[in-house]
Short mmCIF file of C-alpha atoms in Angstrom, two decimals:
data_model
loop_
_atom_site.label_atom_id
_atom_site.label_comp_id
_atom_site.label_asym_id
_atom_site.label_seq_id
_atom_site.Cartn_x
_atom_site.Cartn_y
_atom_site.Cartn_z
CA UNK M 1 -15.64 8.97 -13.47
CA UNK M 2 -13.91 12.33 -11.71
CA UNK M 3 -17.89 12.83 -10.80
CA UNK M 4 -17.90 9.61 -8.75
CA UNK M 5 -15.02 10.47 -6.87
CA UNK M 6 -16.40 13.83 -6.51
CA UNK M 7 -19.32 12.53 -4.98
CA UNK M 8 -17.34 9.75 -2.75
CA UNK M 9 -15.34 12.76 -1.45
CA UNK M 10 -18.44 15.10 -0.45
CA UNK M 11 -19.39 12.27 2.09
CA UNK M 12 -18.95 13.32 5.93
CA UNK M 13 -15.79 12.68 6.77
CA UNK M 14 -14.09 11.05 3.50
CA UNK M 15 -11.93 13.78 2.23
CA UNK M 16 -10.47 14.29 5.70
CA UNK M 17 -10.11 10.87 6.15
CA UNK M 18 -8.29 10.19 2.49
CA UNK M 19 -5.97 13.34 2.86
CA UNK M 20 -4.99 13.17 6.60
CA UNK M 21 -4.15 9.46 5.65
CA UNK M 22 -2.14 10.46 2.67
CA UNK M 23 -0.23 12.89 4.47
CA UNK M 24 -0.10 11.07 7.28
CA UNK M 25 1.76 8.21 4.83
CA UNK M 26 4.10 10.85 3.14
CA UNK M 27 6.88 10.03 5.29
CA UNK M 28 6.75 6.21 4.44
CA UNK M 29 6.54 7.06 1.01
CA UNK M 30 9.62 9.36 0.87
CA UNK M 31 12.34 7.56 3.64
CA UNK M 32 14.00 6.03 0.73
CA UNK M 33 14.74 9.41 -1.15
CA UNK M 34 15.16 10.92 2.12
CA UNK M 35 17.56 8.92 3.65
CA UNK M 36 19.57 8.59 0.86
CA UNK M 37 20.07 11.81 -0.16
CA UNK M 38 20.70 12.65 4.11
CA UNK M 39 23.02 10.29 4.23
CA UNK M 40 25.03 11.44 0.59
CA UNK M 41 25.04 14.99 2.79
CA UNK M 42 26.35 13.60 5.68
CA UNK M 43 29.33 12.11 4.03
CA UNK M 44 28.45 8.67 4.07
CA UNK M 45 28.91 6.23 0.60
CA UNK M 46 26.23 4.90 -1.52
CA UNK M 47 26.47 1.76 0.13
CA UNK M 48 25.56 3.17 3.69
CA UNK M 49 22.57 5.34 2.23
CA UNK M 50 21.48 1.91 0.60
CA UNK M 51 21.81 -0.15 3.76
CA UNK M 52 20.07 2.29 6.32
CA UNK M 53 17.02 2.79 3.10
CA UNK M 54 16.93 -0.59 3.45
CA UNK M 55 16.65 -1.48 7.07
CA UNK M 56 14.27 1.05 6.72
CA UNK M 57 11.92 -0.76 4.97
CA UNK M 58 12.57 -3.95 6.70
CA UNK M 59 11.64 -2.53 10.07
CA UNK M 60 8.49 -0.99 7.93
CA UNK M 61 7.53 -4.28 6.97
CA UNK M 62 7.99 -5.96 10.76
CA UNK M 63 5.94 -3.20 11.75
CA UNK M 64 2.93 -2.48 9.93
CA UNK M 65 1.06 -6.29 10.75
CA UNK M 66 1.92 -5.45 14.29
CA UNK M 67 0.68 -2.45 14.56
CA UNK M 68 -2.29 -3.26 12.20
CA UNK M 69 -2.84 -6.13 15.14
CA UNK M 70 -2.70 -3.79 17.48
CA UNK M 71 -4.88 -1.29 15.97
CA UNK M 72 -7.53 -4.14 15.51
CA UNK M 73 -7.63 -4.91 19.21
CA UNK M 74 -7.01 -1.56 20.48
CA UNK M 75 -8.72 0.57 18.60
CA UNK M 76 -6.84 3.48 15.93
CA UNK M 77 -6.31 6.44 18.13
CA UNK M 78 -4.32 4.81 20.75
CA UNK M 79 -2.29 3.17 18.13
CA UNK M 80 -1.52 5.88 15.04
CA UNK M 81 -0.86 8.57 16.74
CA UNK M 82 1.57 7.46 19.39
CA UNK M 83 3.55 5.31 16.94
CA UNK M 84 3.46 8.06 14.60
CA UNK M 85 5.26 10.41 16.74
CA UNK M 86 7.71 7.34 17.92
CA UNK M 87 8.72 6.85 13.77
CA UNK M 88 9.25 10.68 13.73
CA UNK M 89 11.56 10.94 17.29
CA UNK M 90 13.44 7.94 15.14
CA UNK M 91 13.95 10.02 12.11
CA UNK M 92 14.88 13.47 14.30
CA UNK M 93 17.31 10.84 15.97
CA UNK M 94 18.82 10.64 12.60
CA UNK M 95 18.35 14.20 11.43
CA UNK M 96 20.27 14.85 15.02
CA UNK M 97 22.95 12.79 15.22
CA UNK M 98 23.97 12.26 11.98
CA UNK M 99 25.48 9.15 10.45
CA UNK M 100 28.98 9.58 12.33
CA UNK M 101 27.90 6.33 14.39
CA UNK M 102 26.38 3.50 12.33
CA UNK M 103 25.09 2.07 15.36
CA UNK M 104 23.12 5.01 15.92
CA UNK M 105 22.02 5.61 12.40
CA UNK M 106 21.07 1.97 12.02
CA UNK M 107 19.07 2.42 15.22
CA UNK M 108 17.16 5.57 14.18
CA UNK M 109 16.17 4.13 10.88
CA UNK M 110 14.84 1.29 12.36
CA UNK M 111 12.88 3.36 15.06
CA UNK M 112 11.56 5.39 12.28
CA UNK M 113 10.57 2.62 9.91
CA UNK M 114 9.17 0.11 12.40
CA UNK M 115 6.54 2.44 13.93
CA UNK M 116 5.72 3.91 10.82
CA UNK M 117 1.94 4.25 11.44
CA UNK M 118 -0.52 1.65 9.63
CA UNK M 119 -2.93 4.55 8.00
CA UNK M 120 -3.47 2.42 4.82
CA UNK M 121 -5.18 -0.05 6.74
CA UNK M 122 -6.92 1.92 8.65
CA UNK M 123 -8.64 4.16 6.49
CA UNK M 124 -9.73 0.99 4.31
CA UNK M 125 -11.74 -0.61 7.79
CA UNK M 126 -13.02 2.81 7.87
CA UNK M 127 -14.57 2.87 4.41
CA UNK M 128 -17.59 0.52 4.85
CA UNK M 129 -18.81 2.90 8.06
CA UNK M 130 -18.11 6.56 6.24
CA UNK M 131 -19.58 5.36 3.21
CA UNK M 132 -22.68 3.59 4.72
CA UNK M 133 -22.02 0.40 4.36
CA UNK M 134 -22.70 0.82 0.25
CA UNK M 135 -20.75 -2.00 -1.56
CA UNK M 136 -20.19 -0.10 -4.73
CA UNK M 137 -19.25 3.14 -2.59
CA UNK M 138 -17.19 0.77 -1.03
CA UNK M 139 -15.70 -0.61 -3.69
CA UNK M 140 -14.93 2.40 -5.34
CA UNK M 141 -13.44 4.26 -2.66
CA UNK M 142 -10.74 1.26 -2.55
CA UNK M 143 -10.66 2.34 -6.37
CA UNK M 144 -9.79 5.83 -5.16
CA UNK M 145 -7.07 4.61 -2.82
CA UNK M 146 -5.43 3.22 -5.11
CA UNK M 147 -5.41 6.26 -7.46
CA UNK M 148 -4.07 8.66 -4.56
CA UNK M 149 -1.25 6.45 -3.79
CA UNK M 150 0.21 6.90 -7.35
CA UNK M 151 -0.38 10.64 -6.93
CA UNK M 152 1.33 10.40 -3.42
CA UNK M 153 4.48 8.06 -4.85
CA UNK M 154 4.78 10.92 -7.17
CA UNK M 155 4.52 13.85 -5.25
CA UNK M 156 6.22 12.80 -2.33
CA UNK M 157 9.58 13.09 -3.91
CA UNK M 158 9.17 16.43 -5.38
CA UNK M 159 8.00 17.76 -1.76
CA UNK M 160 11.84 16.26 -0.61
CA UNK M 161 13.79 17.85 -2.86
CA UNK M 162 12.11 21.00 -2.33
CA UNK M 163 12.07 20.97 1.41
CA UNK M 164 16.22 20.11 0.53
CA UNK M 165 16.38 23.26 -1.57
CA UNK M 166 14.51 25.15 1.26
CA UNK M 167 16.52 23.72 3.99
CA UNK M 168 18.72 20.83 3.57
CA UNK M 169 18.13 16.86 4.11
CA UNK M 170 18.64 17.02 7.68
CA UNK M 171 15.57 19.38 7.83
CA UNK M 172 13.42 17.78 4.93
CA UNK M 173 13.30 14.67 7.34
CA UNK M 174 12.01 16.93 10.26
CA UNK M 175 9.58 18.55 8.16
CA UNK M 176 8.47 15.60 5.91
CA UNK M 177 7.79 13.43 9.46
CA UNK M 178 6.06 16.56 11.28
CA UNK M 179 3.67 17.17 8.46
CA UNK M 180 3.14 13.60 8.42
CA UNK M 181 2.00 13.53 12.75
CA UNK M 182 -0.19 16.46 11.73
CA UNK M 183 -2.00 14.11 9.30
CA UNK M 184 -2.20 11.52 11.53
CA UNK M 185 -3.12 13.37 13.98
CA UNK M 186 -6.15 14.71 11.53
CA UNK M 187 -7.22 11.14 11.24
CA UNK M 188 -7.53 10.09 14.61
CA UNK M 189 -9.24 13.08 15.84
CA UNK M 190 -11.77 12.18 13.18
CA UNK M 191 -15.16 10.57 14.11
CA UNK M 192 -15.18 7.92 12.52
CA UNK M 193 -11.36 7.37 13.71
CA UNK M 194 -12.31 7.41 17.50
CA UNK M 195 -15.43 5.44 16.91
CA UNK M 196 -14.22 2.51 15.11
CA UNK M 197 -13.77 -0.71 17.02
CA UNK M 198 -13.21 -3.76 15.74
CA UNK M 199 -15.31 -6.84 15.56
CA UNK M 200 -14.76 -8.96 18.11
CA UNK M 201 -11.84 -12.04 16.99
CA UNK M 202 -10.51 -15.18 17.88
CA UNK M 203 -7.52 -15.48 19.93
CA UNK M 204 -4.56 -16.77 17.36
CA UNK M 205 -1.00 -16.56 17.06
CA UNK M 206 -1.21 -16.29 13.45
CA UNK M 207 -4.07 -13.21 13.43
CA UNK M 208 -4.94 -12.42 10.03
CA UNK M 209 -2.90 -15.31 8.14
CA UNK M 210 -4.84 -17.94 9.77
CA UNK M 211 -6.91 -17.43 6.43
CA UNK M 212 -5.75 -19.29 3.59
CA UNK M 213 -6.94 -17.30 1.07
CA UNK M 214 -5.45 -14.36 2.51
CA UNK M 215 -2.44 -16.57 2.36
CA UNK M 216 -3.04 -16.81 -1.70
CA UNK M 217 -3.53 -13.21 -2.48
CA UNK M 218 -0.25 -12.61 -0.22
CA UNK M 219 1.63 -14.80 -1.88
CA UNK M 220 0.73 -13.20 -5.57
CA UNK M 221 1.14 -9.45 -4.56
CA UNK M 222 4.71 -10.59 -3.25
CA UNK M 223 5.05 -11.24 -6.74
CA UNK M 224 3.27 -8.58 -8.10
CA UNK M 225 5.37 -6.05 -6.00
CA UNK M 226 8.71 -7.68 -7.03
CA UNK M 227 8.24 -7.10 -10.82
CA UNK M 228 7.28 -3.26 -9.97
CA UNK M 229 10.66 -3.46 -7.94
CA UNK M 230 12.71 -4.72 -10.34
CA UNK M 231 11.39 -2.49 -13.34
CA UNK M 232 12.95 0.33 -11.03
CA UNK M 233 16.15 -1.13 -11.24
CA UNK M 234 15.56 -2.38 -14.96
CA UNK M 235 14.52 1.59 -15.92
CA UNK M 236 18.18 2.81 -14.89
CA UNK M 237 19.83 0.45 -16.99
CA UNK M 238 17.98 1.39 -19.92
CA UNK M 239 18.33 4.64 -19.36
CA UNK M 240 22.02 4.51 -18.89
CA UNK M 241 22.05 3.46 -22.66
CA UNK M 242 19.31 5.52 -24.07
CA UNK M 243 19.84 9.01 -22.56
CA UNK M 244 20.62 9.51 -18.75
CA UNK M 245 18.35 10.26 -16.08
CA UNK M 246 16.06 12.14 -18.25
CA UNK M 247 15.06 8.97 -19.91
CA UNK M 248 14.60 7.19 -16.66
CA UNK M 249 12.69 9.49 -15.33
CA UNK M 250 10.24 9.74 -18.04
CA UNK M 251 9.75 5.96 -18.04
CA UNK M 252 8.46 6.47 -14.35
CA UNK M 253 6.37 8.93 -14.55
CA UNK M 254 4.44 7.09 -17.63
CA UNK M 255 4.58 4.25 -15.35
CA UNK M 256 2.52 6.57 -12.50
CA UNK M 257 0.56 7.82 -15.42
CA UNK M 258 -0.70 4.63 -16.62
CA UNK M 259 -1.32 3.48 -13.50
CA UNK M 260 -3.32 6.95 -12.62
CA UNK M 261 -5.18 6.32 -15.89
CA UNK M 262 -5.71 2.51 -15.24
CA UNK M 263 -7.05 3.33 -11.64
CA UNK M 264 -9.78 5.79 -12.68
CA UNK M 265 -11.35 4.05 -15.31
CA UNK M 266 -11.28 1.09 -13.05
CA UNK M 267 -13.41 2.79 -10.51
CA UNK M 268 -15.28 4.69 -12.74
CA UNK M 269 -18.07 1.55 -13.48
CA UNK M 270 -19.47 -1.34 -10.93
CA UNK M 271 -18.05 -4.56 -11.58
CA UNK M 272 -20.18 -7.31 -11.55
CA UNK M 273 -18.78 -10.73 -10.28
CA UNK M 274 -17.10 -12.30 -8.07
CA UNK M 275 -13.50 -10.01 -7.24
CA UNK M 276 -11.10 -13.18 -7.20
CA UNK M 277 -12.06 -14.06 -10.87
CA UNK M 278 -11.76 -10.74 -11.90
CA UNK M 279 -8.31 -10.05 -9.89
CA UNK M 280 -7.19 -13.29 -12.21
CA UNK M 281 -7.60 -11.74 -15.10
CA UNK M 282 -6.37 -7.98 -13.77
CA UNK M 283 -2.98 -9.90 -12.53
CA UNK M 284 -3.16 -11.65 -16.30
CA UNK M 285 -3.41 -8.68 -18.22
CA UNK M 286 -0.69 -6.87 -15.92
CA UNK M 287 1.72 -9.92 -16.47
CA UNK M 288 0.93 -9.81 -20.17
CA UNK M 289 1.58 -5.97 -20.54
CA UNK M 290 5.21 -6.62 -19.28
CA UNK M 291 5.99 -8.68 -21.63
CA UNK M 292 6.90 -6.02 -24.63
CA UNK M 293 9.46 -4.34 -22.12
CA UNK M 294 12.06 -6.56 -22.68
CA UNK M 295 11.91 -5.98 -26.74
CA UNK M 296 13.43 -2.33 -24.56
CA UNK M 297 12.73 0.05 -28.35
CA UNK M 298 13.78 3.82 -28.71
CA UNK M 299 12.38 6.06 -25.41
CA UNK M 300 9.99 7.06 -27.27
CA UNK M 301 8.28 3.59 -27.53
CA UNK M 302 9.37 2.47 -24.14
CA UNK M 303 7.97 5.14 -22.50
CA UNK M 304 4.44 4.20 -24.35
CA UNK M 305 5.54 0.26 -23.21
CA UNK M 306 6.27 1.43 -19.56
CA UNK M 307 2.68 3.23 -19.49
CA UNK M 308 0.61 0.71 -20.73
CA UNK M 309 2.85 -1.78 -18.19
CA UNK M 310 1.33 0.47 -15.23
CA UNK M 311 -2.02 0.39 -16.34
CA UNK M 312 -3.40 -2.26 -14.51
CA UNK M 313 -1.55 -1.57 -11.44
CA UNK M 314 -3.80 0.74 -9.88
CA UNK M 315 -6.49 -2.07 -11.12
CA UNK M 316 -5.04 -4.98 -9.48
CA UNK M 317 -4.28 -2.82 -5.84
CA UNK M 318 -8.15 -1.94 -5.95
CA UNK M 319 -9.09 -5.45 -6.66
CA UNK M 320 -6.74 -6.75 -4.18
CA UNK M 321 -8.15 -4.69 -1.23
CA UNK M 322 -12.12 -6.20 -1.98
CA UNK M 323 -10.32 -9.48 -1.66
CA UNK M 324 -8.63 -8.73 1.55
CA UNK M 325 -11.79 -7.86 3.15
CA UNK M 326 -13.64 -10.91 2.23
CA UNK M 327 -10.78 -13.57 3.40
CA UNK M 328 -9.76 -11.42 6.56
CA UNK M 329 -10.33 -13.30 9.72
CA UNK M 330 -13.58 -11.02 12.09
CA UNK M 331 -11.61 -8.72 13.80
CA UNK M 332 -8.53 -8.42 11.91
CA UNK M 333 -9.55 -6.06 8.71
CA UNK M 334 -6.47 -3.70 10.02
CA UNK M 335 -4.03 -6.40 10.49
CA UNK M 336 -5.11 -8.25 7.21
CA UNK M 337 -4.52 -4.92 4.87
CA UNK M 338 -1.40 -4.05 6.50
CA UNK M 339 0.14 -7.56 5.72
CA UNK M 340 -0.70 -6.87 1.73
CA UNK M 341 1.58 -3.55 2.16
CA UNK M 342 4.14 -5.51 4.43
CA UNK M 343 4.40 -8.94 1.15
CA UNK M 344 4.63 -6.31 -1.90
CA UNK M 345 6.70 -3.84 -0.48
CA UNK M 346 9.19 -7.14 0.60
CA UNK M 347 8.51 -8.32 -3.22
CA UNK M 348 9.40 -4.91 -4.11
CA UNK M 349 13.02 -5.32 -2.48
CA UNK M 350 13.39 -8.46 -3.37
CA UNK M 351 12.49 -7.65 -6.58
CA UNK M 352 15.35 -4.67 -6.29
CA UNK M 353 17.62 -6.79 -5.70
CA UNK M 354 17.27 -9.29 -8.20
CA UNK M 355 17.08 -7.05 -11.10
CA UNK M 356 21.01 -6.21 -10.16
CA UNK M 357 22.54 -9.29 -11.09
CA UNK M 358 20.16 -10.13 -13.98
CA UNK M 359 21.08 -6.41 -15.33
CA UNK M 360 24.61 -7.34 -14.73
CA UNK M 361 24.54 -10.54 -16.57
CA UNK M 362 22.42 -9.09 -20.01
CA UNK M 363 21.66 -5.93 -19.86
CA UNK M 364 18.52 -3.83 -19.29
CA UNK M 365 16.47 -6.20 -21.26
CA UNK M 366 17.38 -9.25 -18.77
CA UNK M 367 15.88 -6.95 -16.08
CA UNK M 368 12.52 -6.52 -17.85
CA UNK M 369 12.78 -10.12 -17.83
CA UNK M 370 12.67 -10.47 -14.28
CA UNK M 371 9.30 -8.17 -14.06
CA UNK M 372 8.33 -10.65 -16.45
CA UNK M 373 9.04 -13.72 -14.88
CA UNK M 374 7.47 -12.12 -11.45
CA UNK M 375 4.33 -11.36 -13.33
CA UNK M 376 3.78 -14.76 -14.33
CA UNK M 377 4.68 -16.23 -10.96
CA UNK M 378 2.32 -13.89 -9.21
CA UNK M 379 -0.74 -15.17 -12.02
CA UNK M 380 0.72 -18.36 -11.31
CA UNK M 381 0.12 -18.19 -7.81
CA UNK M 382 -3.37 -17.21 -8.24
CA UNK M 383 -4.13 -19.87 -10.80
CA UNK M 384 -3.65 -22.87 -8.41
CA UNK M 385 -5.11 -21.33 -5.27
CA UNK M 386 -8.32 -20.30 -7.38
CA UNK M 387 -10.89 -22.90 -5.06
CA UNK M 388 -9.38 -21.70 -1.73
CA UNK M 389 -9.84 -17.85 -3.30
CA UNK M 390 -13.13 -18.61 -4.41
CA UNK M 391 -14.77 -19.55 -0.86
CA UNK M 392 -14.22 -16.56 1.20
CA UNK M 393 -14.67 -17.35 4.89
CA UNK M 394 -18.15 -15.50 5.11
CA UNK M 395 -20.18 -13.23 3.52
CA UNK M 396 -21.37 -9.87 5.32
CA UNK M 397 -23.92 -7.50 4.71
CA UNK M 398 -24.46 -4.26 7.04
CA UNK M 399 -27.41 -2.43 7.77
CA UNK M 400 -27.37 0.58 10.18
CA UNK M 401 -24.86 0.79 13.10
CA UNK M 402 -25.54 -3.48 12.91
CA UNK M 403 -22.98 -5.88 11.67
CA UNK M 404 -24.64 -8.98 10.15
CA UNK M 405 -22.01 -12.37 10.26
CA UNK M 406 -22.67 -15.42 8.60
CA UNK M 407 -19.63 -17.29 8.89
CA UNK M 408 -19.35 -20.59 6.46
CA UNK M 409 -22.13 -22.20 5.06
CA UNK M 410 -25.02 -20.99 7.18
CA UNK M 411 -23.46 -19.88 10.44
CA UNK M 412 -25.29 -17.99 13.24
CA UNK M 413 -25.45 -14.32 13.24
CA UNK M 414 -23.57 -11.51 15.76
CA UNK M 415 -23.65 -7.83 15.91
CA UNK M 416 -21.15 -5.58 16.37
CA UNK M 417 -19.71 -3.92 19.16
CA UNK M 418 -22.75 -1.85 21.28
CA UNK M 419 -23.22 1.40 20.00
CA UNK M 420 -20.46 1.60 17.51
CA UNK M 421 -21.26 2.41 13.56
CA UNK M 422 -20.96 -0.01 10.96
CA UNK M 423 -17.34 -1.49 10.99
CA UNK M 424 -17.09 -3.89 8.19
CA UNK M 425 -18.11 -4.41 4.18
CA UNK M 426 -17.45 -8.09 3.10
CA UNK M 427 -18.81 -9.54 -0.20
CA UNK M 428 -19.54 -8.53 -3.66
#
C-alpha cells in the first residue's frame, strides 16, 4: 500500500502538487487554535476567541464555492494566489491590531477566512491531468488526499504551539499564513497549475448545485461532518470525568489514527463497482462504528472505540471525492469539491454546537449520541436519494490532451479547451 503511494508520488509534478497544497491549507487548518489562543493572549474571554473562530469559519465556508467558481472560470493562478495573500493581510490585520476593537477583529477574521484559498479543490481537478487520466491512479490519489489531511489536522496544531513557544500567537499567525502563500505560491507556479483550464460550462446561477446528486452527497457529508463535530465536543466531556486533557487528547489522536489507518488500506486495492453503492455502505459502517461510543467504558476502551469510530473516515472522504466528480456539472469540478468542504465543515459547527446542550442535559454519553444520530441521518440521506446518486450526469473517459463528453444517455461528444492537457476523470 505505502508502495502505491510511493509510486503516485514519483509522478511529474504530484508531490509538489500534494505538499504545496497541504501547506498551502495549513493556515485553514490551524485558524481555530490560532485564533483562540491569540485572542486568550490578547486579553479577550473565551467567548470572544469562540465568536471570532467562528466567524472564521463562516466566512471560510461563504468563500471557498466562490472562489472554487471563480477558479473554474478563471483559471487557478489568478485565483489562489491573490486570495491567498488577501486571507493572510486579514490575519496580519489581526496579528496587528489586536482585539482592542471588535469591529476590527471581527473584520480581520472574516478577511482571513473568506479568501482562504480553495487548494483542496484544486489539486483534486488537477489529479486526472498529472496522473494521466488513469482511473485507478485517479482514484487512489483522492485515497491519498484523504490520508494527508488527517496528517495535516494533526500536525498543524503542533506547528502553532511551537511557533507560540518560538514567538508568541501574534507571530504564529504571521508565520503559519506566510508559510501557507509560499505553498500556494508553489502550486500555482506549477505546470500543471498554470495549464489547467476548465471545461467549458453552462451559464447558471446555481453553478455546481444545479446537480441533484451533488445535492445528495451534500446533504449526507453535512451530516457526516456534524457527528465528527460533535464527537469533539462529546471527547471533552468524557474526558472531564475520566482524566483531564490527557484523556481527551488521546481519544483524538486514535481518532486521526484510525482514520490514517482506514485511509491507507482503502487506497491500497482497486475497488470495483459503482462509488455511490460503495459510499452507502462506507457511510453505513461509519454510522455503525459510532454506535459503541455512547456505552463511553474506561479510556482505555474508549480510546480503542474512538479509533475504530475514525476508521472509515478517511474511507468515506475518498469515496466522496469519486462521487463529486461524476455528478459535477462540465466546468465546475473546482466549484463542486469546494462545496463538499464548505457542507461538512458547516455540519461540523453545527454539529459543535449541538453536542453542548445534549452534553449539558446527560452527560458525555448524550453527546456520543448526537454523532450517532448524525451518522444515521447522513446514511439516511443517502438511502432515499440512491436512484438520483446512481445516474451520474455523464460518463467521461480521457485520452491524451482530449476530453471525451457524453452527457446523458448518448449525447454528442466535445473536446477540451485547445491545447490544454487532460482536465477531467469522471466514471468508475
Amino acid at each position: 500500500m505505502a508502495a502505491g503511494y510511493a509510486e503516485l508520488l514519483r509522478t511529474r509534478h504530484a508531490a509538489r502538487l500534494l505538499a504545496g497544497t497541504l501547506v498551502g491549507r495549513l493556515p485553514n487548518a490551524t485558524a481555530a487554535i490560532a485564533i483562540v489562543l491569540f485572542t486568550r493572549a490578547e486579553g479577550g474571554s473565551y467567548s470572544l476567541a469562540g465568536a471570532l473562530a467562528a466567524v472564521y469559519g463562516v466566512a471560510n465556508a461563504l468563500g471557498q464555492p466562490l472562489l472554487g467558481r471563480a477558479v473554474d472560470l478563471f483559471g487557478q493562478p489568478r485565483v489562489q494566489l491573490p486570495a491567498a495573500v488577501l486571507s493572510a493581510l486579514g490575519m496580519a490585520w489581526l496579528a496587528f491590531a489586536g482585539t482592542g476593537s471588535a469591529v476590527a477583529a471581527y473584520g480581520a477574521v472574516v478577511v482571513g477566512g473568506f479568501f482562504a484559498p480553495p487548494l483542496e479543490g484544486g489539486l483534486r481537478a488537477l489529479w486526472p491531468s498529472v496522473l494521466g487520466g488513469k482511473e485507478e491512479r485517479v482514484h487512489a490519489a483522492y485515497a491519498m488526499d484523504a490520508v494527508a489531511q488527517e496528517i495535516m489536522y494533526a500536525v498543524g496544531p503542533l506547528l502553532v504551539t511551537l511557533c507560540i513557544s518560538l514567538w508568541d500567537p501574534a507571530g504564529a499567525l504571521l508565520v503559519i499564513h506566510a508559510v501557507g502563500v509560499l505553498g500556494a505560491l508553489s502550486v500555482v507556479l506549477s505546470e500543471p497549475s498554470r495549464r489547467w483550464r476548465s471545461e467549458p460550462r453552462e451559464a447558471h446561477w446555481l453553478g455546481a448545485l444545479r446537480s441533484t446528486g451533488l445535492r445528495a452527497l451534500l446533504g449526507a457529508f453535512f451530516f457526516v461532518g456534524m457527528a465528527l463535530g460533535s464527537i469533539t465536543v462529546a471527547g471533552v466531556a468524557y474526558a472531564d470525568d475520566h482524566g483531564g486533557q490527557s484523556v481527551y487528547g488521546w481519544l483524538m489522536a486514535a481518532l486521526g489514527l484510525g482514520a490514517l489507518v482506514g485511509g491507507v488500506l482503502y487506497g491500497a486495492r482497486q475497488w470495483a463497482g459503482a462509488p455511490e453503492r460503495r459510499l452507502r455502505v462506507i457511510v453505513a459502517l461509519l454510522a455503525v462504528c459510532y454506535l459503541p461510543l455512547v456505552l463511553v467504558p474506561g479510556p482505555v476502551a474508549m480510546t480503542a472505540l474512538a479509533a475504530l469510530a475514525g476508521v472509515f473516515l478517511a474511507p468515506a472522504l475518498a469515496c466522496a471525492f469519486i462521487v463529486v466528480d461524476r455528478h459535477a456539472p462540465v466546468g465546475t469540478v473546482t466549484e463542486a469539491f469546494s462545496w463538499l468542504v464548505t457542507f461538512f465543515g458547516v455540519g461540523a459547527a453545527i454539529g459543535t454546537a449541538a453536542a453542548g446542550p445534549a452534553v449539558e442535559l446527560g452527560g458525555s454519553a448524550s453527546g456520543f449520541g448526537v454523532a450517532c444520530a448524525a451518522g444515521a441521518s447522513a446514511l439516511l440521506v443517502l438511502t432515499l436519494t440512491q436512484r438520483v446518486m446512481a445516474a451520474p450526469g455523464r460518463t467521461r473517459t480521457v485520452t491524451g490532451s482530449v476530453s471525451v463528453s457524453a452527457e446523458g444517455a448518448g449525447g454528442g461528444a466535445a473536446q477540451g479547451p485547445a491545447g490544454g492537457p487532460a482536465e477531467r476523470l469522471v466514471g468508475n
